[in-house]
């Protein structure tokens, strides 16, 4: 799974400037509907401790209602020391004016804050002021609002916060770093109700330190003590379910579930502190929805060990792995899936696209994959299980020197033994 990476303020700006002075209130409300977020530095203290950072977030509905959060955080902490508002305590109504201002009225008194406040909208941002000073709100990411909801439920009496704990199967190769979720990971979760009807949801995953779970508010609609399944890192998920109990059975017979999904041929990935951020294909199933769901790997992995023999740093743009004979991506089917995958049979293919998997690395400045001169890095390419075969690895990269950018392509062909599910094989490439 992805390496945990907490998202700070993500600036958002529209490509067109909206001149609110010529728009009516309905148009302004339409533009402002959705989530808005501010993360800013404030040095202050409560009676018990100091705080140095504030997160505020607003959710505006188009019908003139919404809710608001404000969190006080101490130095170097991802856990707030106090919270104002919330999904329950921070609900409000609002009205808009042609000048782009919003008048907000909280539905009830909230300690330490004014019940009425104003925000001003212009140029794709909102400006506000409270007792802690001025702040600017930008369009929020889904990840930012997920953290606000998590903090809210945790600090405002979230005794029923956890709906389903998640456990990951690590690769058998002990040189592979332990897999972790990222804060912005999502997964598909499904269940069967008492009428044998299927429910499927796309839900975010909460990952903090050693805790990984789905919040109860996202899975509470799934029937308790009925089958539950999940998938992540795959496409085109389809589940068929059969209840094997009938009048001829003397004892309860576990239900049978067939899961179909598509393992991707291409991944967008990045590196974070020498760890790779990639959405690994995994699935899980339990005959009853309990407290924990175990997820298992669908793939093997090719470990591409990159050595930079140059004096200067090299930026890696793409890694492509191709098998001479075996299918590395595409649809797979797990008949009678009971949550335990003993093996996945390798399949051959005459189509090169089915025998190729590519990694494209992020071009964002903070996530570019650099290998310093004389150093080594390893990337993992998820592939479906294969038999022994010849593999080709193509590396597209560029060296970054003062005033010069040179592109390079490297290729390595190597015979590898068979790769079972949840195992790895290595290919060394010198750049």
GROMACS .gro file of C-alpha atoms in nm:
model
  431
    1UNK     CA    1   0.000   0.000   0.000
    2UNK     CA    2   0.106   0.358   0.004
    3UNK     CA    3   0.341   0.511   0.251
    4UNK     CA    4   0.160   0.729   0.505
    5UNK     CA    5   0.184   1.090   0.399
    6UNK     CA    6  -0.011   1.359   0.580
    7UNK     CA    7  -0.144   1.629   0.350
    8UNK     CA    8  -0.098   1.988   0.459
    9UNK     CA    9  -0.266   2.286   0.298
   10UNK     CA   10  -0.322   2.228  -0.073
   11UNK     CA   11  -0.358   2.561  -0.254
   12UNK     CA   12  -0.641   2.562  -0.504
   13UNK     CA   13  -0.705   2.830  -0.759
   14UNK     CA   14  -0.952   2.849  -1.043
   15UNK     CA   15  -0.828   2.910  -1.396
   16UNK     CA   16  -1.091   3.180  -1.439
   17UNK     CA   17  -1.142   3.466  -1.196
   18UNK     CA   18  -1.500   3.505  -1.082
   19UNK     CA   19  -1.606   3.866  -1.047
   20UNK     CA   20  -1.863   3.822  -0.777
   21UNK     CA   21  -1.983   4.180  -0.787
   22UNK     CA   22  -2.186   4.105  -1.099
   23UNK     CA   23  -2.328   3.772  -0.987
   24UNK     CA   24  -2.646   3.709  -0.794
   25UNK     CA   25  -2.666   3.523  -0.464
   26UNK     CA   26  -2.773   3.196  -0.628
   27UNK     CA   27  -2.465   3.191  -0.852
   28UNK     CA   28  -2.236   3.264  -0.557
   29UNK     CA   29  -2.394   2.984  -0.353
   30UNK     CA   30  -2.341   2.740  -0.641
   31UNK     CA   31  -1.973   2.835  -0.670
   32UNK     CA   32  -1.913   2.805  -0.298
   33UNK     CA   33  -2.087   2.470  -0.239
   34UNK     CA   34  -1.852   2.202  -0.112
   35UNK     CA   35  -1.552   2.190   0.120
   36UNK     CA   36  -1.306   2.466   0.215
   37UNK     CA   37  -0.992   2.434   0.425
   38UNK     CA   38  -0.730   2.650   0.601
   39UNK     CA   39  -0.412   2.538   0.780
   40UNK     CA   40  -0.212   2.821   0.939
   41UNK     CA   41   0.038   2.908   1.211
   42UNK     CA   42  -0.084   3.068   1.535
   43UNK     CA   43   0.124   3.089   1.852
   44UNK     CA   44  -0.110   3.085   2.151
   45UNK     CA   45  -0.210   2.873   2.449
   46UNK     CA   46  -0.497   2.725   2.643
   47UNK     CA   47  -0.489   2.679   3.017
   48UNK     CA   48  -0.330   2.336   2.980
   49UNK     CA   49  -0.087   2.369   2.688
   50UNK     CA   50   0.040   2.578   2.397
   51UNK     CA   51  -0.077   2.539   2.039
   52UNK     CA   52   0.104   2.655   1.726
   53UNK     CA   53  -0.124   2.560   1.440
   54UNK     CA   54  -0.493   2.586   1.354
   55UNK     CA   55  -0.697   2.393   1.100
   56UNK     CA   56  -1.037   2.530   1.003
   57UNK     CA   57  -1.274   2.373   0.752
   58UNK     CA   58  -1.621   2.456   0.625
   59UNK     CA   59  -1.870   2.246   0.430
   60UNK     CA   60  -2.136   2.444   0.241
   61UNK     CA   61  -2.451   2.280   0.106
   62UNK     CA   62  -2.633   2.451  -0.182
   63UNK     CA   63  -2.949   2.480   0.031
   64UNK     CA   64  -2.797   2.735   0.271
   65UNK     CA   65  -2.679   2.493   0.540
   66UNK     CA   66  -2.342   2.346   0.634
   67UNK     CA   67  -2.103   2.259   0.915
   68UNK     CA   68  -1.770   2.389   1.044
   69UNK     CA   69  -1.457   2.259   1.221
   70UNK     CA   70  -1.177   2.432   1.408
   71UNK     CA   71  -0.885   2.233   1.552
   72UNK     CA   72  -0.597   2.356   1.770
   73UNK     CA   73  -0.274   2.159   1.727
   74UNK     CA   74   0.050   2.173   1.930
   75UNK     CA   75   0.399   2.166   1.777
   76UNK     CA   76   0.482   1.866   1.553
   77UNK     CA   77   0.155   1.690   1.633
   78UNK     CA   78  -0.104   1.524   1.414
   79UNK     CA   79  -0.349   1.505   1.707
   80UNK     CA   80  -0.544   1.819   1.805
   81UNK     CA   81  -0.550   1.933   2.166
   82UNK     CA   82  -0.895   2.087   2.124
   83UNK     CA   83  -1.181   2.108   1.875
   84UNK     CA   84  -1.463   2.355   1.815
   85UNK     CA   85  -1.768   2.278   1.603
   86UNK     CA   86  -1.801   1.951   1.414
   87UNK     CA   87  -2.058   1.758   1.211
   88UNK     CA   88  -2.301   1.784   1.506
   89UNK     CA   89  -2.189   2.085   1.711
   90UNK     CA   90  -2.082   2.302   1.419
   91UNK     CA   91  -2.391   2.301   1.194
   92UNK     CA   92  -2.503   2.636   1.057
   93UNK     CA   93  -2.719   2.826   0.812
   94UNK     CA   94  -2.581   3.096   0.585
   95UNK     CA   95  -2.688   3.375   0.354
   96UNK     CA   96  -2.495   3.534   0.069
   97UNK     CA   97  -2.460   3.888  -0.061
   98UNK     CA   98  -2.369   4.017  -0.407
   99UNK     CA   99  -2.038   4.151  -0.278
  100UNK     CA  100  -1.919   3.793  -0.214
  101UNK     CA  101  -1.966   3.791   0.163
  102UNK     CA  102  -2.129   3.513   0.362
  103UNK     CA  103  -2.312   3.561   0.690
  104UNK     CA  104  -2.296   3.240   0.894
  105UNK     CA  105  -2.515   3.163   1.195
  106UNK     CA  106  -2.430   2.855   1.402
  107UNK     CA  107  -2.735   2.649   1.497
  108UNK     CA  108  -2.631   2.655   1.863
  109UNK     CA  109  -2.388   2.828   2.094
  110UNK     CA  110  -2.034   2.690   2.075
  111UNK     CA  111  -1.789   2.758   2.357
  112UNK     CA  112  -1.515   3.007   2.286
  113UNK     CA  113  -1.647   3.116   1.946
  114UNK     CA  114  -1.892   3.368   1.809
  115UNK     CA  115  -2.221   3.227   1.693
  116UNK     CA  116  -2.230   3.469   1.397
  117UNK     CA  117  -1.934   3.525   1.167
  118UNK     CA  118  -1.862   3.650   0.815
  119UNK     CA  119  -1.655   3.513   0.529
  120UNK     CA  120  -1.571   3.692   0.205
  121UNK     CA  121  -1.534   3.511  -0.127
  122UNK     CA  122  -1.316   3.639  -0.411
  123UNK     CA  123  -1.084   3.493  -0.675
  124UNK     CA  124  -1.146   3.133  -0.575
  125UNK     CA  125  -1.066   3.185  -0.205
  126UNK     CA  126  -1.248   3.279   0.113
  127UNK     CA  127  -1.119   3.515   0.382
  128UNK     CA  128  -1.223   3.505   0.746
  129UNK     CA  129  -1.131   3.654   1.083
  130UNK     CA  130  -1.183   3.530   1.438
  131UNK     CA  131  -1.025   3.569   1.781
  132UNK     CA  132  -0.708   3.392   1.658
  133UNK     CA  133  -0.661   3.627   1.362
  134UNK     CA  134  -0.710   3.623   0.986
  135UNK     CA  135  -0.723   3.304   0.777
  136UNK     CA  136  -0.765   3.208   0.411
  137UNK     CA  137  -0.971   2.909   0.299
  138UNK     CA  138  -0.895   2.716  -0.020
  139UNK     CA  139  -1.086   2.432  -0.182
  140UNK     CA  140  -1.033   2.126   0.038
  141UNK     CA  141  -0.910   1.790  -0.078
  142UNK     CA  142  -1.101   1.476   0.015
  143UNK     CA  143  -0.804   1.372   0.229
  144UNK     CA  144  -0.810   1.695   0.431
  145UNK     CA  145  -1.181   1.661   0.506
  146UNK     CA  146  -1.134   1.296   0.602
  147UNK     CA  147  -0.883   1.400   0.868
  148UNK     CA  148  -1.122   1.666   0.997
  149UNK     CA  149  -1.395   1.408   1.026
  150UNK     CA  150  -1.161   1.166   1.200
  151UNK     CA  151  -1.050   1.430   1.452
  152UNK     CA  152  -1.410   1.534   1.507
  153UNK     CA  153  -1.531   1.182   1.576
  154UNK     CA  154  -1.230   1.108   1.797
  155UNK     CA  155  -1.253   1.421   2.012
  156UNK     CA  156  -1.630   1.466   2.022
  157UNK     CA  157  -1.705   1.132   2.184
  158UNK     CA  158  -1.610   0.892   1.907
  159UNK     CA  159  -1.658   0.576   2.114
  160UNK     CA  160  -1.803   0.403   1.810
  161UNK     CA  161  -1.541   0.539   1.571
  162UNK     CA  162  -1.394   0.214   1.431
  163UNK     CA  163  -1.615   0.015   1.196
  164UNK     CA  164  -1.362  -0.232   1.058
  165UNK     CA  165  -0.995  -0.285   1.137
  166UNK     CA  166  -0.775  -0.370   0.835
  167UNK     CA  167  -0.475  -0.604   0.829
  168UNK     CA  168  -0.226  -0.627   0.540
  169UNK     CA  169  -0.036  -0.929   0.416
  170UNK     CA  170   0.331  -0.838   0.375
  171UNK     CA  171   0.548  -0.985   0.099
  172UNK     CA  172   0.733  -1.299   0.202
  173UNK     CA  173   1.068  -1.148   0.105
  174UNK     CA  174   1.196  -0.997   0.430
  175UNK     CA  175   1.397  -0.736   0.236
  176UNK     CA  176   1.073  -0.572   0.122
  177UNK     CA  177   0.969  -0.283   0.348
  178UNK     CA  178   0.656  -0.347   0.550
  179UNK     CA  179   0.355  -0.218   0.359
  180UNK     CA  180   0.151   0.065   0.504
  181UNK     CA  181  -0.161   0.254   0.410
  182UNK     CA  182  -0.157   0.621   0.317
  183UNK     CA  183  -0.398   0.876   0.457
  184UNK     CA  184  -0.559   0.925   0.114
  185UNK     CA  185  -0.608   0.556   0.029
  186UNK     CA  186  -0.954   0.433  -0.059
  187UNK     CA  187  -1.097   0.087  -0.108
  188UNK     CA  188  -1.411  -0.084  -0.232
  189UNK     CA  189  -1.606  -0.263   0.041
  190UNK     CA  190  -1.905  -0.488  -0.018
  191UNK     CA  191  -2.145  -0.696   0.184
  192UNK     CA  192  -2.445  -0.926   0.148
  193UNK     CA  193  -2.760  -0.859   0.348
  194UNK     CA  194  -3.013  -1.107   0.483
  195UNK     CA  195  -3.201  -1.104   0.150
  196UNK     CA  196  -2.885  -1.199  -0.042
  197UNK     CA  197  -2.865  -0.853  -0.193
  198UNK     CA  198  -2.522  -0.701  -0.250
  199UNK     CA  199  -2.405  -0.360  -0.126
  200UNK     CA  200  -2.087  -0.196  -0.258
  201UNK     CA  201  -1.922   0.120  -0.122
  202UNK     CA  202  -1.606   0.315  -0.203
  203UNK     CA  203  -1.468   0.426   0.134
  204UNK     CA  204  -1.158   0.607   0.264
  205UNK     CA  205  -0.909   0.435   0.494
  206UNK     CA  206  -0.784   0.597   0.815
  207UNK     CA  207  -0.417   0.526   0.887
  208UNK     CA  208  -0.233   0.673   1.185
  209UNK     CA  209   0.081   0.511   1.329
  210UNK     CA  210  -0.012   0.143   1.378
  211UNK     CA  211  -0.386   0.202   1.349
  212UNK     CA  212  -0.558   0.126   1.017
  213UNK     CA  213  -0.933   0.113   0.991
  214UNK     CA  214  -1.251   0.225   0.818
  215UNK     CA  215  -1.468   0.455   1.024
  216UNK     CA  216  -1.797   0.314   1.147
  217UNK     CA  217  -1.992   0.587   0.970
  218UNK     CA  218  -1.876   0.443   0.637
  219UNK     CA  219  -1.952   0.075   0.703
  220UNK     CA  220  -2.245   0.091   0.945
  221UNK     CA  221  -2.482   0.027   0.654
  222UNK     CA  222  -2.317  -0.311   0.591
  223UNK     CA  223  -2.501  -0.594   0.762
  224UNK     CA  224  -2.336  -0.725   1.077
  225UNK     CA  225  -2.259  -1.100   1.086
  226UNK     CA  226  -2.304  -1.127   0.709
  227UNK     CA  227  -2.030  -1.178   0.445
  228UNK     CA  228  -1.805  -0.880   0.378
  229UNK     CA  229  -1.536  -0.838   0.113
  230UNK     CA  230  -1.295  -0.563   0.007
  231UNK     CA  231  -1.061  -0.473  -0.279
  232UNK     CA  232  -0.800  -0.203  -0.335
  233UNK     CA  233  -0.552  -0.124  -0.611
  234UNK     CA  234  -0.765  -0.301  -0.874
  235UNK     CA  235  -1.025  -0.203  -1.135
  236UNK     CA  236  -1.361  -0.339  -1.253
  237UNK     CA  237  -1.451  -0.518  -0.931
  238UNK     CA  238  -1.739  -0.766  -0.966
  239UNK     CA  239  -1.870  -1.008  -0.705
  240UNK     CA  240  -2.118  -1.293  -0.742
  241UNK     CA  241  -2.251  -1.461  -0.430
  242UNK     CA  242  -2.423  -1.795  -0.369
  243UNK     CA  243  -2.593  -1.913  -0.052
  244UNK     CA  244  -2.522  -2.287  -0.035
  245UNK     CA  245  -2.786  -2.367   0.227
  246UNK     CA  246  -3.105  -2.539   0.112
  247UNK     CA  247  -3.354  -2.787   0.246
  248UNK     CA  248  -3.118  -3.080   0.190
  249UNK     CA  249  -2.840  -2.944   0.411
  250UNK     CA  250  -2.832  -3.064   0.772
  251UNK     CA  251  -2.564  -2.822   0.888
  252UNK     CA  252  -2.490  -2.459   0.793
  253UNK     CA  253  -2.282  -2.442   0.476
  254UNK     CA  254  -2.056  -2.138   0.426
  255UNK     CA  255  -2.159  -1.917   0.135
  256UNK     CA  256  -1.946  -1.918  -0.179
  257UNK     CA  257  -1.828  -1.595  -0.336
  258UNK     CA  258  -1.662  -1.543  -0.674
  259UNK     CA  259  -1.457  -1.224  -0.706
  260UNK     CA  260  -1.347  -1.080  -1.039
  261UNK     CA  261  -1.124  -0.777  -1.080
  262UNK     CA  262  -0.865  -0.629  -1.313
  263UNK     CA  263  -0.502  -0.586  -1.211
  264UNK     CA  264  -0.372  -0.258  -1.366
  265UNK     CA  265  -0.119  -0.241  -1.648
  266UNK     CA  266   0.001   0.104  -1.541
  267UNK     CA  267   0.061   0.273  -1.205
  268UNK     CA  268   0.133   0.631  -1.107
  269UNK     CA  269   0.385   0.620  -0.826
  270UNK     CA  270   0.630   0.833  -0.629
  271UNK     CA  271   0.901   0.800  -0.364
  272UNK     CA  272   0.876   0.931  -0.010
  273UNK     CA  273   1.181   0.902   0.218
  274UNK     CA  274   1.317   0.621  -0.005
  275UNK     CA  275   0.987   0.434   0.022
  276UNK     CA  276   0.764   0.382  -0.276
  277UNK     CA  277   0.408   0.512  -0.279
  278UNK     CA  278   0.199   0.273  -0.488
  279UNK     CA  279  -0.147   0.123  -0.464
  280UNK     CA  280  -0.078  -0.252  -0.445
  281UNK     CA  281  -0.361  -0.483  -0.567
  282UNK     CA  282  -0.516  -0.660  -0.266
  283UNK     CA  283  -0.846  -0.829  -0.179
  284UNK     CA  284  -1.006  -0.968   0.136
  285UNK     CA  285  -1.315  -1.159   0.242
  286UNK     CA  286  -1.479  -1.279   0.561
  287UNK     CA  287  -1.789  -1.498   0.591
  288UNK     CA  288  -1.914  -1.264   0.864
  289UNK     CA  289  -1.845  -0.896   0.918
  290UNK     CA  290  -1.641  -0.899   1.236
  291UNK     CA  291  -1.396  -0.650   1.379
  292UNK     CA  292  -1.101  -0.715   1.143
  293UNK     CA  293  -1.062  -0.787   0.772
  294UNK     CA  294  -0.741  -0.946   0.639
  295UNK     CA  295  -0.627  -0.832   0.292
  296UNK     CA  296  -0.405  -1.048   0.071
  297UNK     CA  297  -0.180  -0.964  -0.222
  298UNK     CA  298  -0.294  -1.063  -0.570
  299UNK     CA  299   0.046  -1.004  -0.726
  300UNK     CA  300   0.410  -1.095  -0.718
  301UNK     CA  301   0.659  -0.810  -0.765
  302UNK     CA  302   0.971  -0.743  -0.970
  303UNK     CA  303   1.228  -0.557  -0.758
  304UNK     CA  304   1.417  -0.323  -0.990
  305UNK     CA  305   1.742  -0.225  -0.817
  306UNK     CA  306   1.870   0.098  -0.974
  307UNK     CA  307   2.235   0.204  -0.934
  308UNK     CA  308   2.331   0.553  -1.042
  309UNK     CA  309   2.690   0.536  -1.169
  310UNK     CA  310   2.689   0.906  -1.261
  311UNK     CA  311   2.837   1.184  -1.050
  312UNK     CA  312   2.517   1.388  -1.059
  313UNK     CA  313   2.163   1.299  -0.958
  314UNK     CA  314   1.935   1.113  -1.195
  315UNK     CA  315   1.557   1.165  -1.202
  316UNK     CA  316   1.362   0.852  -1.293
  317UNK     CA  317   1.055   0.913  -1.510
  318UNK     CA  318   0.932   0.563  -1.597
  319UNK     CA  319   1.005   0.194  -1.531
  320UNK     CA  320   0.854  -0.065  -1.766
  321UNK     CA  321   0.868  -0.442  -1.709
  322UNK     CA  322   0.780  -0.687  -1.989
  323UNK     CA  323   0.765  -1.068  -1.986
  324UNK     CA  324   0.837  -1.270  -2.299
  325UNK     CA  325   0.545  -1.507  -2.242
  326UNK     CA  326   0.341  -1.444  -1.927
  327UNK     CA  327   0.049  -1.215  -1.861
  328UNK     CA  328   0.140  -0.951  -1.600
  329UNK     CA  329  -0.191  -0.763  -1.581
  330UNK     CA  330  -0.557  -0.799  -1.665
  331UNK     CA  331  -0.864  -0.972  -1.528
  332UNK     CA  332  -0.841  -1.246  -1.269
  333UNK     CA  333  -1.113  -1.454  -1.108
  334UNK     CA  334  -1.117  -1.607  -0.761
  335UNK     CA  335  -1.394  -1.870  -0.754
  336UNK     CA  336  -1.526  -1.981  -0.415
  337UNK     CA  337  -1.314  -1.710  -0.254
  338UNK     CA  338  -1.304  -1.760   0.123
  339UNK     CA  339  -1.045  -1.494   0.209
  340UNK     CA  340  -0.743  -1.720   0.169
  341UNK     CA  341  -0.558  -1.723  -0.163
  342UNK     CA  342  -0.338  -2.031  -0.180
  343UNK     CA  343  -0.207  -1.953  -0.530
  344UNK     CA  344  -0.291  -1.783  -0.860
  345UNK     CA  345  -0.206  -1.986  -1.169
  346UNK     CA  346   0.026  -1.813  -1.420
  347UNK     CA  347  -0.122  -1.750  -1.765
  348UNK     CA  348   0.054  -1.693  -2.095
  349UNK     CA  349  -0.043  -1.429  -2.350
  350UNK     CA  350   0.040  -1.345  -2.712
  351UNK     CA  351  -0.048  -0.979  -2.654
  352UNK     CA  352   0.243  -0.760  -2.547
  353UNK     CA  353   0.013  -0.511  -2.368
  354UNK     CA  354  -0.096  -0.793  -2.135
  355UNK     CA  355   0.269  -0.886  -2.072
  356UNK     CA  356   0.375  -0.532  -1.972
  357UNK     CA  357   0.341  -0.324  -1.655
  358UNK     CA  358   0.464   0.035  -1.631
  359UNK     CA  359   0.537   0.272  -1.343
  360UNK     CA  360   0.517   0.645  -1.415
  361UNK     CA  361   0.675   0.864  -1.147
  362UNK     CA  362   0.523   1.186  -1.024
  363UNK     CA  363   0.646   1.511  -1.178
  364UNK     CA  364   0.551   1.718  -0.873
  365UNK     CA  365   0.862   1.886  -0.734
  366UNK     CA  366   0.823   1.734  -0.387
  367UNK     CA  367   0.775   1.381  -0.521
  368UNK     CA  368   1.022   1.354  -0.812
  369UNK     CA  369   1.223   1.031  -0.784
  370UNK     CA  370   1.588   1.140  -0.761
  371UNK     CA  371   1.881   0.899  -0.722
  372UNK     CA  372   2.193   1.086  -0.605
  373UNK     CA  373   2.521   1.013  -0.783
  374UNK     CA  374   2.681   0.687  -0.671
  375UNK     CA  375   2.371   0.571  -0.477
  376UNK     CA  376   2.114   0.293  -0.519
  377UNK     CA  377   1.736   0.278  -0.497
  378UNK     CA  378   1.479   0.000  -0.540
  379UNK     CA  379   1.132   0.019  -0.693
  380UNK     CA  380   0.868  -0.253  -0.690
  381UNK     CA  381   0.657  -0.339  -0.994
  382UNK     CA  382   0.342  -0.543  -0.913
  383UNK     CA  383   0.290  -0.826  -1.163
  384UNK     CA  384   0.063  -1.127  -1.178
  385UNK     CA  385   0.232  -1.461  -1.090
  386UNK     CA  386   0.447  -1.603  -1.371
  387UNK     CA  387   0.647  -1.908  -1.468
  388UNK     CA  388   1.021  -1.892  -1.534
  389UNK     CA  389   1.077  -1.651  -1.822
  390UNK     CA  390   1.289  -1.376  -1.976
  391UNK     CA  391   1.204  -1.026  -1.857
  392UNK     CA  392   1.293  -0.690  -2.008
  393UNK     CA  393   1.320  -0.374  -1.798
  394UNK     CA  394   1.321  -0.033  -1.964
  395UNK     CA  395   1.416   0.275  -1.763
  396UNK     CA  396   1.345   0.627  -1.885
  397UNK     CA  397   1.520   0.898  -1.684
  398UNK     CA  398   1.709   1.224  -1.711
  399UNK     CA  399   2.016   1.372  -1.551
  400UNK     CA  400   1.975   1.718  -1.405
  401UNK     CA  401   2.282   1.938  -1.427
  402UNK     CA  402   2.313   2.316  -1.405
  403UNK     CA  403   2.143   2.462  -1.717
  404UNK     CA  404   2.122   2.113  -1.877
  405UNK     CA  405   1.861   1.836  -1.889
  406UNK     CA  406   1.968   1.518  -2.072
  407UNK     CA  407   1.722   1.230  -2.126
  408UNK     CA  408   1.839   0.869  -2.119
  409UNK     CA  409   1.687   0.525  -2.173
  410UNK     CA  410   1.831   0.206  -2.026
  411UNK     CA  411   1.737  -0.156  -2.094
  412UNK     CA  412   1.814  -0.481  -1.916
  413UNK     CA  413   1.706  -0.834  -2.017
  414UNK     CA  414   1.729  -1.111  -1.761
  415UNK     CA  415   1.594  -1.462  -1.703
  416UNK     CA  416   1.396  -1.493  -1.379
  417UNK     CA  417   1.261  -1.802  -1.203
  418UNK     CA  418   0.890  -1.852  -1.149
  419UNK     CA  419   0.721  -1.593  -0.928
  420UNK     CA  420   0.439  -1.704  -0.702
  421UNK     CA  421   0.184  -1.468  -0.555
  422UNK     CA  422   0.330  -1.258  -0.270
  423UNK     CA  423   0.693  -1.321  -0.370
  424UNK     CA  424   0.957  -1.107  -0.545
  425UNK     CA  425   1.244  -1.143  -0.789
  426UNK     CA  426   1.521  -0.889  -0.851
  427UNK     CA  427   1.666  -0.723  -1.159
  428UNK     CA  428   1.974  -0.498  -1.124
  429UNK     CA  429   2.009  -0.202  -1.360
  430UNK     CA  430   2.304   0.042  -1.371
  431UNK     CA  431   2.223   0.392  -1.491
   0.00000   0.00000   0.00000
